[in-house]
XYZ file of N, CA and C in Angstrom:
792
model
N 139.792 60.074 75.045
C 139.331 60.085 73.664
C 138.413 58.888 73.419
N 138.779 57.734 73.945
C 138.000 56.514 73.742
C 136.600 56.657 74.327
N 136.485 57.362 75.441
C 135.193 57.546 76.080
C 134.319 58.550 75.331
N 134.902 59.514 74.665
C 134.149 60.586 74.014
C 133.851 60.290 72.537
N 134.401 59.226 72.004
C 134.177 58.900 70.601
C 133.052 57.871 70.482
N 132.103 58.180 69.616
C 130.988 57.259 69.379
C 131.409 56.284 68.271
N 131.852 55.098 68.680
C 132.404 54.148 67.718
C 131.317 53.530 66.837
N 130.078 53.526 67.268
C 129.012 52.919 66.472
C 128.655 53.773 65.264
N 128.579 55.081 65.456
C 128.222 55.987 64.353
C 129.441 56.628 63.711
N 130.610 56.377 64.297
C 131.865 56.924 63.776
C 131.838 58.455 63.738
N 131.240 59.046 64.781
C 131.170 60.496 64.888
C 131.817 60.972 66.183
N 132.326 62.185 66.135
C 132.970 62.758 67.319
C 131.920 63.330 68.250
N 132.020 63.009 69.511
C 131.130 63.571 70.514
C 131.402 65.065 70.654
N 130.347 65.848 70.856
C 130.502 67.303 70.972
C 131.356 67.702 72.168
N 131.472 66.798 73.140
C 132.303 67.116 74.302
C 133.787 67.093 74.008
N 134.174 66.539 72.852
C 135.578 66.492 72.459
C 135.833 67.589 71.433
N 136.645 68.548 71.783
C 136.885 69.673 70.877
C 138.245 70.282 71.149
N 138.727 71.061 70.206
C 139.976 71.784 70.380
C 139.772 72.940 71.358
N 140.804 73.332 72.067
C 140.665 74.496 72.956
C 140.439 75.758 72.133
N 139.832 76.749 72.768
C 139.576 78.006 72.068
C 140.884 78.726 71.768
N 140.830 79.644 70.837
C 142.021 80.373 70.417
C 142.583 81.195 71.578
N 143.884 81.136 71.757
C 144.568 81.905 72.793
C 145.143 83.167 72.161
N 144.537 84.299 72.451
C 144.936 85.554 71.800
C 146.254 86.101 72.303
N 146.832 85.485 73.338
C 148.082 85.993 73.892
C 149.314 85.228 73.397
N 149.129 84.154 72.653
C 150.281 83.404 72.146
C 150.976 84.241 71.074
N 152.255 84.538 71.236
C 152.944 85.401 70.265
C 153.185 84.687 68.939
N 153.053 85.430 67.856
C 153.405 84.903 66.535
C 154.520 85.724 65.895
N 155.057 86.662 66.658
C 156.166 87.494 66.189
C 157.229 87.543 67.287
N 158.324 86.844 67.061
C 159.422 86.795 68.034
C 160.629 87.604 67.562
N 160.371 88.577 66.693
C 161.460 89.403 66.186
C 161.968 90.341 67.271
N 163.210 90.756 67.125
C 163.831 91.656 68.094
C 163.573 93.104 67.708
N 163.712 93.992 68.677
C 163.446 95.408 68.466
C 164.362 95.992 67.397
N 163.800 96.887 66.597
C 164.592 97.540 65.538
C 165.620 98.502 66.108
N 165.502 98.857 67.399
C 166.476 99.768 68.005
C 167.787 99.073 68.372
N 167.813 97.751 68.324
C 169.022 97.022 68.704
C 170.113 97.215 67.651
N 171.356 97.430 68.092
C 172.457 97.507 67.125
C 172.710 96.146 66.478
N 173.359 96.150 65.339
C 173.560 94.917 64.573
C 174.359 93.878 65.342
N 175.375 94.325 66.107
C 176.192 93.362 66.850
C 175.412 92.674 67.952
N 174.360 93.348 68.465
C 173.550 92.752 69.529
C 172.673 91.622 68.998
N 172.350 91.647 67.721
C 171.475 90.635 67.137
C 172.194 89.305 66.918
N 173.508 89.303 67.027
C 174.270 88.087 66.765
C 174.220 87.106 67.932
N 173.867 87.585 69.116
C 173.798 86.702 70.275
C 173.962 87.475 71.566
N 173.766 86.807 72.708
C 173.885 87.472 74.016
C 175.272 88.073 74.228
N 175.289 89.223 74.895
C 176.556 89.896 75.244
C 176.591 90.069 76.763
N 176.835 88.950 77.442
C 176.776 88.950 78.903
C 177.819 89.881 79.514
N 178.947 90.018 78.833
C 180.028 90.831 79.396
C 179.751 92.326 79.293
N 178.741 92.714 78.518
C 178.447 94.133 78.338
C 177.907 94.729 79.636
N 178.378 95.901 79.972
C 177.925 96.566 81.190
C 176.468 97.001 81.052
N 175.710 96.738 82.090
C 174.286 97.086 82.057
C 174.102 98.582 82.263
N 173.349 99.205 81.381
C 173.107 100.640 81.459
C 171.816 100.915 82.238
N 171.772 102.035 82.945
C 170.556 102.366 83.720
C 169.428 102.785 82.791
N 168.189 102.732 83.274
C 167.050 103.189 82.460
C 167.163 104.674 82.131
N 166.532 105.036 81.024
C 166.541 106.418 80.558
C 165.153 107.019 80.769
N 165.120 108.228 81.310
C 163.851 108.934 81.491
C 163.442 109.529 80.147
N 162.334 109.042 79.588
C 161.909 109.493 78.256
C 160.681 110.398 78.319
N 159.898 110.303 79.387
C 158.745 111.183 79.560
C 158.732 111.689 80.993
N 158.638 113.004 81.153
C 158.578 113.599 82.486
C 157.474 114.656 82.473
N 156.282 114.214 82.798
C 155.114 115.088 82.778
C 154.679 115.354 84.214
N 154.687 116.605 84.621
C 154.358 116.950 85.999
C 152.918 116.613 86.361
N 152.055 116.537 85.356
C 150.649 116.259 85.615
C 150.361 114.761 85.677
N 150.957 113.987 84.744
C 150.599 112.576 84.628
C 151.646 111.624 85.223
N 152.930 111.999 85.184
C 153.950 111.127 85.765
C 155.155 110.981 84.868
N 155.898 109.878 85.069
C 157.157 109.674 84.352
C 157.215 108.281 83.738
N 157.952 108.192 82.629
C 158.170 106.920 81.936
C 159.663 106.691 81.791
N 160.105 105.512 82.248
C 161.507 105.111 82.136
C 161.598 103.945 81.156
N 162.691 103.925 80.407
C 162.846 102.869 79.390
C 164.282 102.343 79.385
N 164.397 101.030 79.236
C 165.730 100.414 79.072
C 165.620 99.270 78.069
N 166.343 99.386 76.979
C 166.359 98.358 75.941
C 167.335 97.260 76.345
N 166.897 96.023 76.227
C 167.765 94.896 76.557
C 168.698 94.615 75.381
N 169.944 95.053 75.499
C 170.934 94.782 74.459
C 172.030 93.850 74.964
N 171.732 93.119 76.065
C 172.682 92.134 76.594
C 172.235 90.710 76.260
N 171.016 90.364 76.618
C 170.510 89.012 76.374
C 169.783 88.898 75.034
N 169.168 90.001 74.597
C 168.543 90.065 73.270
C 167.528 88.940 73.052
N 166.552 88.872 73.943
C 165.468 87.903 73.846
C 164.162 88.627 73.536
N 163.199 87.953 72.908
C 161.919 88.608 72.581
C 160.993 88.704 73.789
N 161.549 89.130 74.900
C 160.781 89.254 76.134
C 160.947 90.647 76.721
N 160.036 91.008 77.600
C 160.082 92.342 78.204
C 159.395 92.296 79.567
N 159.564 93.371 80.305
C 158.886 93.504 81.596
C 158.373 94.923 81.740
N 157.302 95.045 82.477
C 156.671 96.348 82.698
C 156.308 96.469 84.167
N 156.706 97.576 84.755
C 156.338 97.867 86.146
C 155.681 99.238 86.165
N 154.445 99.254 86.615
C 153.644 100.479 86.597
C 153.184 100.795 88.014
N 153.681 101.902 88.556
C 153.294 102.352 89.884
C 152.307 103.505 89.751
N 151.104 103.282 90.229
C 150.079 104.329 90.237
C 150.037 104.910 91.646
N 150.566 106.103 91.795
C 150.633 106.715 93.126
C 149.219 107.019 93.617
N 148.889 106.437 94.761
C 147.526 106.540 95.264
C 147.572 106.531 96.793
N 147.327 107.683 97.397
C 147.418 107.793 98.850
C 146.326 107.018 99.565
N 145.201 106.764 98.883
C 144.067 106.102 99.527
C 144.323 104.628 99.815
N 145.414 104.070 99.278
C 145.703 102.654 99.509
C 145.969 102.380 100.985
N 146.739 103.248 101.632
C 147.083 103.041 103.032
C 146.750 104.230 103.923
N 146.088 105.241 103.359
C 145.856 106.463 104.122
C 144.407 106.911 104.013
N 144.072 107.836 104.881
C 142.736 108.427 104.881
C 142.881 109.934 104.971
N 142.089 110.633 104.182
C 142.185 112.092 104.132
C 141.548 112.709 105.365
N 142.316 113.600 106.011
C 141.805 114.346 107.159
C 141.210 115.657 106.643
N 139.897 115.806 106.679
C 139.263 117.003 106.107
C 139.709 118.293 106.769
N 140.007 118.257 108.052
C 140.356 119.487 108.765
C 141.728 120.018 108.357
N 142.708 119.117 108.185
C 144.065 119.546 107.840
C 144.378 119.394 106.360
N 143.585 118.565 105.649
C 143.846 118.326 104.232
C 145.000 117.383 103.978
N 145.473 116.712 105.021
C 146.606 115.795 104.881
C 146.123 114.344 104.907
N 146.957 113.468 104.350
C 146.660 112.036 104.343
C 147.387 111.376 105.505
N 146.634 110.761 106.402
C 147.206 110.081 107.561
C 147.055 108.570 107.406
N 148.047 107.829 107.925
C 147.989 106.374 107.819
C 146.732 105.855 108.516
N 146.075 104.917 107.842
C 144.835 104.349 108.360
C 144.905 102.826 108.247
N 144.874 102.141 109.402
C 145.010 100.684 109.416
C 143.865 100.006 108.668
N 142.681 100.578 108.734
C 141.533 99.988 108.041
C 141.711 100.051 106.534
N 142.154 101.194 106.014
C 142.396 101.328 104.577
C 143.479 100.365 104.115
N 144.525 100.222 104.922
C 145.617 99.309 104.590
C 145.116 97.864 104.511
N 144.316 97.481 105.489
C 143.788 96.117 105.530
C 142.820 95.865 104.367
N 141.932 96.804 104.114
C 140.958 96.649 103.033
C 141.658 96.581 101.673
N 142.671 97.413 101.475
C 143.392 97.404 100.200
C 144.074 96.059 99.970
N 144.716 95.541 101.010
C 145.372 94.241 100.881
C 144.394 93.145 100.514
N 143.227 93.158 101.133
C 142.220 92.134 100.849
C 141.650 92.303 99.441
N 141.516 93.533 98.983
C 141.017 93.768 97.623
C 141.973 93.178 96.592
N 143.271 93.397 96.770
C 144.235 92.878 95.799
C 144.328 91.357 95.862
N 144.209 90.780 97.042
C 144.188 89.317 97.154
C 142.959 88.737 96.463
N 141.814 89.368 96.690
C 140.574 88.906 96.065
C 140.637 89.062 94.551
N 141.207 90.178 94.096
C 141.326 90.437 92.664
C 142.197 89.375 91.991
N 143.304 89.009 92.634
C 144.206 88.003 92.068
C 143.514 86.647 91.961
N 142.774 86.262 92.997
C 142.064 84.986 92.968
C 140.957 84.987 91.912
N 140.225 86.102 91.830
C 139.104 86.178 90.898
C 139.564 86.210 89.446
N 140.745 86.769 89.211
C 141.235 86.916 87.840
C 142.089 85.724 87.393
N 142.295 84.757 88.270
C 143.150 83.610 87.936
C 142.641 82.868 86.703
N 141.346 82.664 86.619
C 140.781 81.950 85.477
C 140.819 82.797 84.209
N 140.541 84.097 84.338
C 140.523 84.968 83.168
C 141.912 85.159 82.574
N 142.946 85.083 83.397
C 144.315 85.270 82.910
C 145.029 83.947 82.666
N 144.286 82.835 82.684
C 144.887 81.522 82.497
C 145.537 81.399 81.115
N 144.859 81.910 80.076
C 145.422 81.858 78.728
C 146.735 82.620 78.651
N 146.775 83.767 79.311
C 148.011 84.564 79.307
C 149.154 83.821 79.993
N 148.853 83.140 81.090
C 149.878 82.358 81.787
C 150.409 81.253 80.879
N 149.505 80.584 80.149
C 149.933 79.535 79.219
C 150.821 80.103 78.113
N 150.566 81.353 77.738
C 151.327 81.997 76.669
C 152.617 82.644 77.178
N 152.951 82.426 78.439
C 154.212 82.944 78.967
C 154.158 84.348 79.507
N 152.960 84.842 79.828
C 152.812 86.175 80.414
C 152.445 86.034 81.889
N 153.137 86.775 82.727
C 152.928 86.684 84.171
C 152.631 88.073 84.723
N 151.871 88.127 85.808
C 151.447 89.427 86.329
C 151.227 89.373 87.833
N 151.235 90.535 88.436
C 150.836 90.702 89.833
C 150.381 92.140 90.019
N 149.384 92.314 90.862
C 148.882 93.649 91.209
C 148.855 93.723 92.720
N 149.685 94.581 93.297
C 149.867 94.614 94.746
C 149.812 96.052 95.256
N 149.670 96.169 96.562
C 149.713 97.484 97.202
C 151.119 97.747 97.729
N 151.509 99.001 97.685
C 152.764 99.435 98.271
C 152.483 100.662 99.133
N 153.505 101.148 99.808
C 153.326 102.356 100.617
C 153.065 103.585 99.758
N 153.353 103.483 98.443
C 153.160 104.617 97.536
C 151.889 104.509 96.709
N 151.337 103.313 96.606
C 150.144 103.173 95.779
C 149.957 101.767 95.258
N 149.582 101.655 93.986
C 149.249 100.394 93.343
C 150.358 100.036 92.363
N 150.887 98.826 92.474
C 151.992 98.399 91.616
C 151.552 97.234 90.748
N 151.616 97.437 89.430
C 151.352 96.379 88.462
C 152.672 95.921 87.867
N 152.930 94.618 87.934
C 154.139 94.041 87.348
C 153.734 92.994 86.328
N 154.253 93.116 85.103
C 153.983 92.151 84.038
C 155.298 91.788 83.353
N 155.419 90.530 82.969
C 156.619 90.087 82.272
C 156.266 88.947 81.340
N 157.108 88.750 80.321
C 156.882 87.663 79.381
C 157.235 88.086 77.968
N 156.686 87.381 76.988
C 156.953 87.712 75.591
C 156.410 89.101 75.280
N 157.195 89.854 74.534
C 156.951 91.290 74.403
C 155.800 91.654 73.481
N 155.401 90.783 72.552
C 154.429 91.177 71.530
C 153.105 91.646 72.129
N 152.573 90.916 73.098
C 151.270 91.264 73.666
C 151.364 91.691 75.132
N 152.549 92.059 75.573
C 152.730 92.394 76.986
C 151.934 93.636 77.390
N 152.033 94.707 76.611
C 151.332 95.940 76.977
C 149.815 95.765 76.870
N 149.366 95.003 75.899
C 147.930 94.726 75.766
C 147.428 93.963 76.983
N 148.202 92.986 77.413
C 147.816 92.205 78.587
C 147.782 93.080 79.833
N 148.779 93.963 79.989
C 148.814 94.865 81.141
C 147.581 95.769 81.169
N 147.177 96.269 80.005
C 145.989 97.123 79.937
C 144.730 96.324 80.247
N 144.699 95.061 79.837
C 143.535 94.218 80.150
C 143.380 94.050 81.660
N 144.492 93.838 82.347
C 144.446 93.673 83.802
C 143.982 94.966 84.475
N 144.540 96.099 84.043
C 144.159 97.382 84.639
C 142.691 97.708 84.392
N 142.205 97.395 83.196
C 140.801 97.660 82.887
C 139.884 96.843 83.784
N 140.288 95.618 84.076
C 139.497 94.788 84.976
C 139.450 95.392 86.377
N 140.570 95.953 86.826
C 140.620 96.515 88.175
C 139.883 97.842 88.260
N 139.968 98.657 87.218
C 139.389 99.994 87.267
C 137.957 100.059 86.737
N 137.369 98.922 86.406
C 135.977 98.956 85.962
C 135.051 99.058 87.167
N 133.825 99.444 86.906
C 132.836 99.613 87.972
C 132.491 98.256 88.589
N 132.649 98.133 89.901
C 132.399 96.880 90.601
C 130.979 96.870 91.166
N 130.004 96.702 90.282
C 128.618 96.600 90.731
C 128.383 95.224 91.349
N 127.425 95.099 92.254
C 127.213 93.822 92.957
C 126.960 92.637 92.034
N 126.319 92.875 90.880
C 125.951 91.776 89.994
C 127.144 91.239 89.200
N 128.023 92.136 88.757
C 129.128 91.737 87.888
C 130.488 91.852 88.559
N 130.532 92.252 89.794
C 131.787 92.540 90.467
C 132.593 91.269 90.752
N 133.931 91.394 90.614
C 134.800 90.317 91.071
C 134.901 90.342 92.597
N 134.473 91.476 93.186
C 134.425 91.581 94.647
C 133.045 91.121 95.131
N 132.630 89.952 94.684
C 131.330 89.440 95.083
C 131.456 88.642 96.378
N 130.341 88.182 96.864
C 130.311 87.495 98.158
C 131.216 86.263 98.186
N 131.206 85.491 97.112
C 131.982 84.251 97.070
C 133.477 84.515 97.156
N 133.967 85.416 96.304
C 135.404 85.700 96.291
C 135.853 86.377 97.582
N 135.042 87.310 98.072
C 135.398 88.016 99.306
C 135.420 87.060 100.491
N 134.449 86.170 100.558
C 134.390 85.211 101.662
C 135.629 84.314 101.683
N 136.054 83.883 100.501
C 137.237 83.017 100.417
C 138.497 83.753 100.856
N 138.695 84.965 100.354
C 139.895 85.740 100.702
C 139.886 86.155 102.171
N 138.713 86.513 102.683
C 138.607 86.904 104.085
C 138.925 85.725 104.996
N 138.458 84.544 104.619
C 138.734 83.348 105.422
C 140.223 83.043 105.446
N 140.889 83.168 104.316
C 142.342 82.933 104.261
C 143.090 83.940 105.127
N 142.679 85.207 105.037
C 143.336 86.242 105.820
C 143.111 86.033 107.315
N 141.898 85.694 107.703
C 141.586 85.479 109.117
C 142.382 84.318 109.688
N 142.448 83.222 108.929
C 143.213 82.063 109.393
C 144.691 82.393 109.508
N 145.190 83.263 108.609
C 146.593 83.684 108.685
C 146.850 84.479 109.955
N 145.955 85.418 110.276
C 146.118 86.212 111.489
C 146.026 85.341 112.741
N 145.073 84.421 112.760
C 144.867 83.580 113.938
C 146.042 82.648 114.205
N 146.698 82.223 113.143
C 147.809 81.273 113.318
C 149.175 81.955 113.409
N 149.201 83.280 113.194
C 150.485 83.980 113.106
C 151.288 83.857 114.399
N 150.623 84.072 115.519
C 151.339 84.067 116.792
C 151.278 82.715 117.512
N 150.779 81.704 116.834
C 150.745 80.375 117.433
C 152.044 79.593 117.199
N 152.929 80.176 116.429
C 154.214 79.521 116.187
C 155.023 79.462 117.483
N 155.721 78.360 117.686
C 156.535 78.185 118.894
C 157.976 78.649 118.697
N 158.283 79.129 117.502
C 159.661 79.538 117.232
C 159.923 80.928 117.805
N 161.014 81.040 118.531
C 161.348 82.319 119.167
C 161.667 83.388 118.138
N 162.295 82.991 117.007
C 162.664 84.005 116.024
C 161.424 84.627 115.361
N 160.316 83.888 115.325
C 159.079 84.451 114.785
C 158.578 85.591 115.657
N 158.572 85.369 116.960
C 158.157 86.419 117.890
C 159.114 87.611 117.834
N 160.419 87.333 117.790
C 161.414 88.404 117.769
C 161.255 89.273 116.521
N 161.079 88.617 115.366
C 160.931 89.354 114.115
C 159.642 90.175 114.113
N 158.568 89.592 114.623
C 157.273 90.284 114.620
C 157.312 91.523 115.504
N 157.778 91.385 116.753
C 157.750 92.523 117.677
C 158.798 93.572 117.306
N 159.920 93.162 116.712
C 160.905 94.137 116.247
C 160.314 94.998 115.146
N 159.643 94.359 114.184
C 159.011 95.099 113.095
C 157.892 95.987 113.616
N 157.117 95.473 114.566
C 155.990 96.231 115.100
C 156.449 97.484 115.834
N 157.544 97.370 116.587
C 158.018 98.486 117.406
C 158.876 99.480 116.618
N 159.649 98.979 115.648
C 160.650 99.825 115.006
C 160.219 100.398 113.653
N 159.411 99.654 112.898
C 159.142 100.112 111.537
C 157.679 100.110 111.148
N 156.904 99.199 111.670
C 155.518 99.072 111.227
C 154.645 100.202 111.771
N 153.704 100.657 110.936
C 152.739 101.658 111.367
C 151.409 101.024 111.763
N 151.294 99.722 111.582
C 150.064 99.041 111.976
C 150.018 98.863 113.487
N 148.872 98.439 113.983
C 148.690 98.264 115.424
C 148.784 96.803 115.850
N 149.268 95.963 114.967
C 149.490 94.573 115.329
C 148.456 93.623 114.763
N 148.774 92.328 114.870
C 147.920 91.286 114.313
C 146.562 91.262 115.008
N 146.553 91.444 116.332
C 145.287 91.397 117.065
C 144.324 92.473 116.578
N 144.864 93.677 116.329
C 144.023 94.776 115.841
C 143.515 94.485 114.430
N 144.377 93.943 113.582
C 143.964 93.594 112.219
C 142.885 92.523 112.231
N 143.009 91.575 113.147
C 142.018 90.508 113.258
C 140.659 91.063 113.666
N 140.660 92.027 114.573
C 139.392 92.627 115.002
C 138.759 93.442 113.879
N 139.593 94.114 113.071
C 139.062 94.884 111.943
C 138.452 93.980 110.876
N 139.041 92.803 110.702
C 138.572 91.903 109.649
C 137.165 91.379 109.912
N 136.717 91.423 111.158
C 135.387 90.917 111.478
C 134.282 91.749 110.838
N 134.568 93.022 110.561
C 133.549 93.912 110.004
C 133.607 94.023 108.482
N 134.478 93.237 107.851
C 134.624 93.319 106.399
C 133.467 92.604 105.707
N 132.911 93.260 104.699
C 131.871 92.665 103.869
C 132.172 92.991 102.410
N 131.483 92.327 101.505
C 131.678 92.592 100.081
C 131.338 94.038 99.740
N 130.291 94.575 100.344
C 129.889 95.958 100.070
C 130.919 96.950 100.592
N 131.479 96.699 101.786
C 132.490 97.616 102.332
C 133.752 97.598 101.473
N 134.101 96.433 100.910
C 135.254 96.367 100.016
C 134.983 97.108 98.713
N 133.777 96.968 98.176
C 133.442 97.689 96.947
C 133.470 99.197 97.179
N 133.044 99.632 98.347
C 133.084 101.062 98.673
C 134.524 101.573 98.735
N 135.412 100.776 99.348
C 136.822 101.174 99.404
C 137.449 101.125 98.013
N 137.045 100.158 97.227
C 137.558 100.066 95.856
C 137.164 101.299 95.043
N 135.951 101.782 95.237
C 135.512 102.998 94.532
C 136.370 104.191 94.925
N 136.787 104.252 96.183
C 137.668 105.346 96.608
C 139.033 105.235 95.924
N 139.514 104.003 95.769
C 140.823 103.806 95.143
C 140.829 104.256 93.685
N 139.794 103.891 92.944
C 139.804 104.158 91.500
C 139.294 105.552 91.149
N 138.749 106.276 92.127
C 138.202 107.602 91.833
C 139.113 108.735 92.291
N 140.273 108.410 92.856
C 141.188 109.466 93.310
C 141.715 110.226 92.095
N 141.451 111.532 91.983
C 141.775 112.264 90.751
C 143.242 112.655 90.611
N 143.975 112.686 91.703
C 145.332 113.233 91.656
C 146.415 112.163 91.499
N 146.044 110.945 91.080
C 147.013 109.861 90.967
C 147.993 110.118 89.820
N 149.297 109.926 90.085
C 150.328 110.022 89.064
C 150.935 108.645 88.826
N 151.621 108.497 87.701
C 152.120 107.197 87.275
C 153.634 107.223 87.133
N 154.281 106.176 87.630
C 155.704 105.937 87.388
C 155.788 104.606 86.649
N 156.360 104.596 85.454
C 156.377 103.391 84.642
C 157.795 103.080 84.166
N 158.174 101.814 84.277
C 159.455 101.333 83.768
C 159.185 100.211 82.778
N 159.637 100.399 81.534
C 159.519 99.375 80.500
C 160.919 98.949 80.108
N 161.203 97.669 80.201
C 162.541 97.186 79.848
C 162.429 95.894 79.062
N 163.463 95.617 78.276
C 163.487 94.384 77.482
C 163.415 94.665 75.999
N 162.694 93.810 75.291
C 162.613 93.890 73.834
C 161.510 94.862 73.406
N 161.651 96.110 73.824
C 160.678 97.150 73.504
C 161.447 98.408 73.106
N 161.131 98.965 71.931
C 161.794 100.188 71.501
C 161.288 101.372 72.308
N 162.036 102.446 72.277
C 161.614 103.640 73.033
C 160.323 104.204 72.473
N 160.160 104.176 71.171
C 158.928 104.677 70.565
C 157.721 103.864 70.978
N 157.882 102.533 71.030
C 156.779 101.670 71.445
C 156.441 101.888 72.900
N 157.459 102.137 73.724
C 157.221 102.375 75.148
C 156.431 103.651 75.355
N 156.753 104.690 74.598
C 156.027 105.950 74.719
C 154.591 105.802 74.225
């Protein structure tokens, strides 16, 4: 403050200012109207936890599960959204019409989500300060978005993240630009190169057991060779395949301080 204040003219330097408004800071910490009166009096830790309830079952679009938090009764909630997408780890075989596991698609998808998380760190900084947390990862079934925090702006924040991922990634405005891709690719390459340099026997045992018994990948060496051909344009092309798949269905679980009507 002493450095930024002009003591001679008694005026504030333009470099000293309040932070911009944080649109994710909650101003309503009220509890859901669906909560029974006894639940509003305080936490009921001894109450048995009930399973989520299926509230929407649409064969075309997917399913929605809901569970109201009537044990801890806090103004917080969590959302887990699974977008079923075969293109994340598979490639369509035109001759048979089936989706077969593809190591290249798996590797590219992983790098896209890592790059997306790094690129969005600054844009979601306000949300983190406001107590909202998120992750967007790949699974064997598709794309998984997880969000948690104060319930008032949780769904809005989740939609903001999804809109960023599903927007058109043109070279000029894309988060999958050369800078972000180069950084994520370098981290991934260094991880692969150092993976088998460990001298611990249990590291080798765990790696080869997983490779032989459960993993569908062809190993670290194969992944390392595939990473050499990765470019920002090839990632954008794979990203376009991910967001343009027409048959994707959604599995969503909303739990916490959210009424069933709000969840729907």
